[in-house]
mmCIF file of C-alpha atoms in Angstrom:
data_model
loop_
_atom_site.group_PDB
_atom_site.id
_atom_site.type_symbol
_atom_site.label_atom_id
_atom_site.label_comp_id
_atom_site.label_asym_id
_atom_site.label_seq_id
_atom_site.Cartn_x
_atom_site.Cartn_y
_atom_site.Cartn_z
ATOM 1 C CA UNK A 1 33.877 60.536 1.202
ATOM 2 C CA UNK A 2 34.467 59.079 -2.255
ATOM 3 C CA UNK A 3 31.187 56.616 -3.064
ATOM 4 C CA UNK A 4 33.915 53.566 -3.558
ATOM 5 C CA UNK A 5 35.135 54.436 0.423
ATOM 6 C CA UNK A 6 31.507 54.078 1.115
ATOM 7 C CA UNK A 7 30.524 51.332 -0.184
ATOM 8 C CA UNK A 8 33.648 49.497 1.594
ATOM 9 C CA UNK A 9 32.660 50.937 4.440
ATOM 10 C CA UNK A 10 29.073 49.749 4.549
ATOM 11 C CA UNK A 11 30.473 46.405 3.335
ATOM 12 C CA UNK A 12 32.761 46.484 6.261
ATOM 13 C CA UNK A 13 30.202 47.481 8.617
ATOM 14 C CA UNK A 14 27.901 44.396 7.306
ATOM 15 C CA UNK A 15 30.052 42.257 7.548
ATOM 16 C CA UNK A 16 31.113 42.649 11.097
ATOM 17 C CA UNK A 17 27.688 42.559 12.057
ATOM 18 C CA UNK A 18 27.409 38.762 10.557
ATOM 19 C CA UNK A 19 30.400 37.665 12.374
ATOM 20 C CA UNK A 20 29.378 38.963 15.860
ATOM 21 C CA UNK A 21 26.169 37.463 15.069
ATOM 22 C CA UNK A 22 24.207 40.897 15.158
ATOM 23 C CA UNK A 23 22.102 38.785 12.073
ATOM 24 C CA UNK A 24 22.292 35.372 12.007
ATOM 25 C CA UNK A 25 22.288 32.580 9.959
ATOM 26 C CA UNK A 26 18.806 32.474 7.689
ATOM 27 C CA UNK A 27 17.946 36.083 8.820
ATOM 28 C CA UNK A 28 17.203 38.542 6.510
ATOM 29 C CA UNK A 29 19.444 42.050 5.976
ATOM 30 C CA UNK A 30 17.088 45.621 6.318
ATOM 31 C CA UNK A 31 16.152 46.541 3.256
ATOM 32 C CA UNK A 32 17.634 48.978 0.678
ATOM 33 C CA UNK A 33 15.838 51.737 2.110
ATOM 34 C CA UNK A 34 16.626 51.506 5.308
ATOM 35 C CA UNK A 35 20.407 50.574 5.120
ATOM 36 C CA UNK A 36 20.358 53.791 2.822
ATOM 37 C CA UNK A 37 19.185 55.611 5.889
ATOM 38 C CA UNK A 38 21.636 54.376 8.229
ATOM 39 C CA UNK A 39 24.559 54.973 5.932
ATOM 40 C CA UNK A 40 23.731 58.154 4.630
ATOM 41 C CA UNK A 41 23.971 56.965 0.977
ATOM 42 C CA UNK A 42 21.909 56.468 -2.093
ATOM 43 C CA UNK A 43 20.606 52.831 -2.516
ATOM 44 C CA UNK A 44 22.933 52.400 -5.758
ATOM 45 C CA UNK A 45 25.630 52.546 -2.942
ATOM 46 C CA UNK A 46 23.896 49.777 -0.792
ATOM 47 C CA UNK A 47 23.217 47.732 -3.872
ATOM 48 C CA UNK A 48 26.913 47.994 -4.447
ATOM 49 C CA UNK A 49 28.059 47.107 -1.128
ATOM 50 C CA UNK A 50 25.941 44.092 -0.562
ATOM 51 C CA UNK A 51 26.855 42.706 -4.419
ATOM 52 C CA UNK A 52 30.300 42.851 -2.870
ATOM 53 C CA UNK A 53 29.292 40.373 0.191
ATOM 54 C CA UNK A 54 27.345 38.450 -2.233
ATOM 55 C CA UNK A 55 31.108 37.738 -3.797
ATOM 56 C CA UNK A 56 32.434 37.367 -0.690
ATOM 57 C CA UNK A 57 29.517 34.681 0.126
ATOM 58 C CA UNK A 58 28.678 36.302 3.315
ATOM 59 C CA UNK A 59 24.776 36.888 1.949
ATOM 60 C CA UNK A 60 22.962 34.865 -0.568
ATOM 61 C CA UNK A 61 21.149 37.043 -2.736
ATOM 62 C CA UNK A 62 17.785 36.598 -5.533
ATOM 63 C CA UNK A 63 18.526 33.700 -7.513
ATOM 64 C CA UNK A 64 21.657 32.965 -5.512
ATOM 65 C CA UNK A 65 22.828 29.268 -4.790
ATOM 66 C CA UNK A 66 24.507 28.937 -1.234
ATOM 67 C CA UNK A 67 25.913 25.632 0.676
ATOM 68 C CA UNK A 68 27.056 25.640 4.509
ATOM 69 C CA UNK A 69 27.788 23.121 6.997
ATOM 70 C CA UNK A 70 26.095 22.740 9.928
ATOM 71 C CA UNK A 71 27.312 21.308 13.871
ATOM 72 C CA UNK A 72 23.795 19.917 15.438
ATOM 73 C CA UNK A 73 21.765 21.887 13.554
ATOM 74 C CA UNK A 74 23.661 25.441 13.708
ATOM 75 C CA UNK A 75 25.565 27.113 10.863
ATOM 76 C CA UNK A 76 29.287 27.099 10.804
ATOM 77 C CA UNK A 77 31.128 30.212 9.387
ATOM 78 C CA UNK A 78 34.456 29.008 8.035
ATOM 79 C CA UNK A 79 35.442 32.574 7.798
ATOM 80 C CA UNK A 80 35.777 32.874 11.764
ATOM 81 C CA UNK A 81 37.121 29.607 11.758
ATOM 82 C CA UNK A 82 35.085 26.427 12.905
ATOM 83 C CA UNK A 83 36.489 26.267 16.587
ATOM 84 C CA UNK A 84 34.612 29.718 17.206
ATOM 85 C CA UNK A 85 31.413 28.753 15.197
ATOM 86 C CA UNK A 86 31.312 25.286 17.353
ATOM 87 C CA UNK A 87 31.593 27.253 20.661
ATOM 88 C CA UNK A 88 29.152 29.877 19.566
ATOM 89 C CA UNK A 89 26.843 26.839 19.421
ATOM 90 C CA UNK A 90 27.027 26.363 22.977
ATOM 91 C CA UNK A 91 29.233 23.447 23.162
ATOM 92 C CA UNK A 92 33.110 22.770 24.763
ATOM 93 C CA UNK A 93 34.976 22.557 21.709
ATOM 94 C CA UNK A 94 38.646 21.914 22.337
ATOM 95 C CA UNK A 95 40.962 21.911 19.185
ATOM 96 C CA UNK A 96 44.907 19.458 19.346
ATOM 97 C CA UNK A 97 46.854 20.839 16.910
ATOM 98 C CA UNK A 98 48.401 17.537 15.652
ATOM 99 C CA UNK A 99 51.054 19.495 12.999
ATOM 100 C CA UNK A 100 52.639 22.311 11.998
ATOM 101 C CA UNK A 101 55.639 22.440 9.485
ATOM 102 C CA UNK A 102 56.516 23.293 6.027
ATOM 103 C CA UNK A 103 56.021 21.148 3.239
ATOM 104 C CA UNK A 104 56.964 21.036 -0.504
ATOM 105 C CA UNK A 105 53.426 19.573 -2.527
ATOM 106 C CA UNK A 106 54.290 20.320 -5.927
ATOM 107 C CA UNK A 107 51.104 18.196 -7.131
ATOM 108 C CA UNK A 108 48.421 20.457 -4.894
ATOM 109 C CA UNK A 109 50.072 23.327 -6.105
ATOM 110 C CA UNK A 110 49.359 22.581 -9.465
ATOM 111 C CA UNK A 111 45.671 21.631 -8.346
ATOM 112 C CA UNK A 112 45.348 24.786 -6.791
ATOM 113 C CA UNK A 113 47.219 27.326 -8.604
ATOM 114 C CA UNK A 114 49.094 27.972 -6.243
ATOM 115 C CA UNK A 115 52.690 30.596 -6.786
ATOM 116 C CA UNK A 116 55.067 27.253 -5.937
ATOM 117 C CA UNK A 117 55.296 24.465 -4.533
ATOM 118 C CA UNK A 118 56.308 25.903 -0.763
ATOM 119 C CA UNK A 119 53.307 25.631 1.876
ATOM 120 C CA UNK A 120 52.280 25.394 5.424
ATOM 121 C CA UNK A 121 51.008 22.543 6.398
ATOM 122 C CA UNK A 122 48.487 23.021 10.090
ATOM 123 C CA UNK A 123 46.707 19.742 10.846
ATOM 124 C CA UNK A 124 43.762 20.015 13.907
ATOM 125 C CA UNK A 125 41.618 17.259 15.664
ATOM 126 C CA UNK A 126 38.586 18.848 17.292
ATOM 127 C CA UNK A 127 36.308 17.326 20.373
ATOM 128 C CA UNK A 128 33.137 18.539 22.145
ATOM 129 C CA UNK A 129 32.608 17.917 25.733
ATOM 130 C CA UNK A 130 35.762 15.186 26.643
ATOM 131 C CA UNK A 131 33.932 12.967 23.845
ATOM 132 C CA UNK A 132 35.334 11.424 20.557
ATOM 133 C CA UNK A 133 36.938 13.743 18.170
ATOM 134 C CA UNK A 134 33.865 14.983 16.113
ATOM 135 C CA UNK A 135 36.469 16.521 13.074
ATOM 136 C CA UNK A 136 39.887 16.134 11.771
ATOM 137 C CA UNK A 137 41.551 19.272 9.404
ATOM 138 C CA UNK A 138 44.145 18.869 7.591
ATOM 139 C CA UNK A 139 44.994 22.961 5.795
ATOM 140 C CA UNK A 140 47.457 24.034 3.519
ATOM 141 C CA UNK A 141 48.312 27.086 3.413
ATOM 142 C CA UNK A 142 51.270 29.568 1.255
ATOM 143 C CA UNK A 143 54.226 30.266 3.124
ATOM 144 C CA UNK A 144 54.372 33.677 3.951
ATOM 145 C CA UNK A 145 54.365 36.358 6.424
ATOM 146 C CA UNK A 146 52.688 35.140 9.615
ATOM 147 C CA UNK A 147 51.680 31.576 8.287
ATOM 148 C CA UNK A 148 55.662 30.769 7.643
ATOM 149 C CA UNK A 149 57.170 32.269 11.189
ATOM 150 C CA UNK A 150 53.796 30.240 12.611
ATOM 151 C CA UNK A 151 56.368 27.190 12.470
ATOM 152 C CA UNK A 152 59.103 28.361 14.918
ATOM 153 C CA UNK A 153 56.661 31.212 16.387
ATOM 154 C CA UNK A 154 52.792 29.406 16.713
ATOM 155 C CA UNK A 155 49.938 30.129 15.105
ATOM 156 C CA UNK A 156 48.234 34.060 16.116
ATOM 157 C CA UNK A 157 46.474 33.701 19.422
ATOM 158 C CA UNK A 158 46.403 30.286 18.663
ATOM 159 C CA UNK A 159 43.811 30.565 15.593
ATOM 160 C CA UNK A 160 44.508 29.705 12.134
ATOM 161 C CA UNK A 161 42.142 32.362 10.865
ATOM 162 C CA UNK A 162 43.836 35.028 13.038
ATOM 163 C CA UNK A 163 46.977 33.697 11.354
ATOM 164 C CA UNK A 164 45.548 33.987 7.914
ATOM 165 C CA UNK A 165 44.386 37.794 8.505
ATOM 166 C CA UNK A 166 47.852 38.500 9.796
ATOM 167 C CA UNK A 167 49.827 37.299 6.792
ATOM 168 C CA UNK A 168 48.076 39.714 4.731
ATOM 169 C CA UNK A 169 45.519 37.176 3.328
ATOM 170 C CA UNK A 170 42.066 38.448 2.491
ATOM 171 C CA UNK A 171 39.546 35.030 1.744
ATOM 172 C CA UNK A 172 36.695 36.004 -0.438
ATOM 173 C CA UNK A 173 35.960 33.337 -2.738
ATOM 174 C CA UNK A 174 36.305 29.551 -2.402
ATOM 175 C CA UNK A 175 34.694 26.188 -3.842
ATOM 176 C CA UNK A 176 34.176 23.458 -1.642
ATOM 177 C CA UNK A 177 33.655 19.731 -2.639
ATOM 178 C CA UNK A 178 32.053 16.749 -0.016
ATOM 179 C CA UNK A 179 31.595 13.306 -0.363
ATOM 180 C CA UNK A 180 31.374 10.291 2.280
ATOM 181 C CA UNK A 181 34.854 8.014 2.731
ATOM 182 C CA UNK A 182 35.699 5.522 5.195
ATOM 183 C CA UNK A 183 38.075 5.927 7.865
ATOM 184 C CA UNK A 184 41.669 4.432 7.099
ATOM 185 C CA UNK A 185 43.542 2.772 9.359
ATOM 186 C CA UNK A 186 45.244 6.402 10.470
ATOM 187 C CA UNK A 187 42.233 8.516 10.360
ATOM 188 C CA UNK A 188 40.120 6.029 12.156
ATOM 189 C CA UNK A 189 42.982 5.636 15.197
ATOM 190 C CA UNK A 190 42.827 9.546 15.020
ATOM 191 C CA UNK A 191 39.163 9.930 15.789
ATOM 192 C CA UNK A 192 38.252 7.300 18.197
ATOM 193 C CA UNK A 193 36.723 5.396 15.591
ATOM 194 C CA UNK A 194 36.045 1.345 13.915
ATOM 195 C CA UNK A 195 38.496 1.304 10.620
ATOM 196 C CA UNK A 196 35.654 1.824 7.606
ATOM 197 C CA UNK A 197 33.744 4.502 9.564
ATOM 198 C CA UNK A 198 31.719 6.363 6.918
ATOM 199 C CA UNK A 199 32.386 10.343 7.256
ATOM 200 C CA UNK A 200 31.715 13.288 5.506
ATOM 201 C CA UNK A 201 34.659 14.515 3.642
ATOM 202 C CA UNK A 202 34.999 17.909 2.594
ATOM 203 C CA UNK A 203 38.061 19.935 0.732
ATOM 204 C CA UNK A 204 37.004 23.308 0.737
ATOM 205 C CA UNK A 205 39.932 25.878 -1.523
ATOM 206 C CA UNK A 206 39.544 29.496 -0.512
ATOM 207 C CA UNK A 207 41.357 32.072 -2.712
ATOM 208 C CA UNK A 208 41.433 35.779 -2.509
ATOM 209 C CA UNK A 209 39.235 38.523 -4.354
ATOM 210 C CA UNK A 210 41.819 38.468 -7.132
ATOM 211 C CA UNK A 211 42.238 34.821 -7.475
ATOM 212 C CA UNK A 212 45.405 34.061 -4.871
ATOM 213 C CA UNK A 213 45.203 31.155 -3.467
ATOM 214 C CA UNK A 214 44.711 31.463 0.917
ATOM 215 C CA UNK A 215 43.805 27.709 1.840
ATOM 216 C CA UNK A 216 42.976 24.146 0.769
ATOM 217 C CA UNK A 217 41.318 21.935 3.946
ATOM 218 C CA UNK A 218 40.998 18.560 3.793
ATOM 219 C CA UNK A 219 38.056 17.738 6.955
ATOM 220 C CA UNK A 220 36.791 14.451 7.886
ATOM 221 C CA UNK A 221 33.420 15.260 9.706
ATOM 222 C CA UNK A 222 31.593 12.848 12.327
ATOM 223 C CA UNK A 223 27.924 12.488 10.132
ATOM 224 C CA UNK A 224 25.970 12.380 13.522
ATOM 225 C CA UNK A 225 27.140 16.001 13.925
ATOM 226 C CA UNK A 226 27.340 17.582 10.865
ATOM 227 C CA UNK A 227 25.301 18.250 8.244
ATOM 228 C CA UNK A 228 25.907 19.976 5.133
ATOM 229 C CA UNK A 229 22.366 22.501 4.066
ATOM 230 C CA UNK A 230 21.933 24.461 1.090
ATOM 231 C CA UNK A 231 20.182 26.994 0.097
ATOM 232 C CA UNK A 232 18.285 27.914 -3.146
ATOM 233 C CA UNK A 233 16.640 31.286 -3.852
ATOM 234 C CA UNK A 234 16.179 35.098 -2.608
ATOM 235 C CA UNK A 235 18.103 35.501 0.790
ATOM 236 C CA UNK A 236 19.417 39.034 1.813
#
């Protein structure tokens, strides 16, 4: 096997094993040595492989700065989509898709770089446990493939991030930008909430390993529930 199919493949293999929680947020990775052992490679090929997640932000690595949010204290991966990292958590999450249409935003796609002007537009309110709505999402998206038929056709099993992977869309780098606002007269009657509600705010632009451009979310988050926590120094 060619050592670039190897290193993919150890990268693959890695990252699984974050998503289905097989290490978990904060934990460290085996060592060089050892991942060289289960792999059958040299440790150049492991170094490779986990520089590539380090891209990818799945690990934070020496001298590497890393920001997530967290729901009552747990980490939220927005790459299996925050409806799955809520529930992992042990609470009800339920998720009211609010809207789903095409747009025309020639101004974000400026912002973003994005190809034109054409995107998807897939607002969600989220609750926990028949309480107040604890988040409100507002994504835009290109439309293409599986995100554009999404409007007559739903979204892929009902998950935006199923949706993304099924378009053809590969996220692997993004910025992300929070701040505290209060609630508006719409986003206040939205989640349950006294107009001038302070709430985290967070617009978070994802793009792909060569630059595309996947997603820009817009989330209001309830402050009593989430947190955002980062990270400074040698994590892998």
């Amino acid at each position: 096997m060619p050592v670039s199919s190897k290193r993919r493949l150890i990268a693959d293999a890695l990252r699984h094993d974050i998503a289905t929680g097989r290490f978990v947020a904060g934990s460290r990775l085996p060592g060089e040595h050892d991942l060289a052992e289960r792999f059958s490679v040299s440790r150049g090929t492991v170094r490779a492989a986990l520089s590539d997640l380090a891209d990818e932000e799945y690990i934070a690595t020496h001298g590497g700065v890393g920001s997530l949010v967290t729901f009552d204290g747990a980490a939220l991966d927005p790459r299996a989509g925050w409806a799955r990292s809520i529930a992992a958590t042990g609470s009800d999450v339920e998720t009211v898709l609010l809207r789903l249409e095409r747009l025309d935003d020639a101004a974000l796609a400026a912002e973003v770089g994005a190809d034109g002007p054409a995107f998807v537009a897939v607002d969600r309110l989220r609750r926990v446990a028949d309480g107040p709505p604890v988040s409100l999402e507002r994504s835009r998206l290109p439309r293409l493939g599986a995100l554009d038929r999404a409007v007559e056709q739903g979204l892929v099993g009902g998950s935006l991030t199923s949706t993304i992977a099924e378009s053809g869309l590969v996220p692997a780098h993004a910025e992300q930008w929070v701040d505290v606002v209060p609630l508006d007269d719409r986003d206040a009657a939205l989640l349950g909430r006294p107009v001038g509600t302070p709430f985290l705010h967070s617009r978070r632009v994802t793009r792909t390993r060569t630059g595309d451009f996947v997603e820009c979310v817009d989330s209001l988050l309830a402050p009593d529930r989430f947190r955002l926590h980062m990270k400074f120094g040698s994590h892998s």
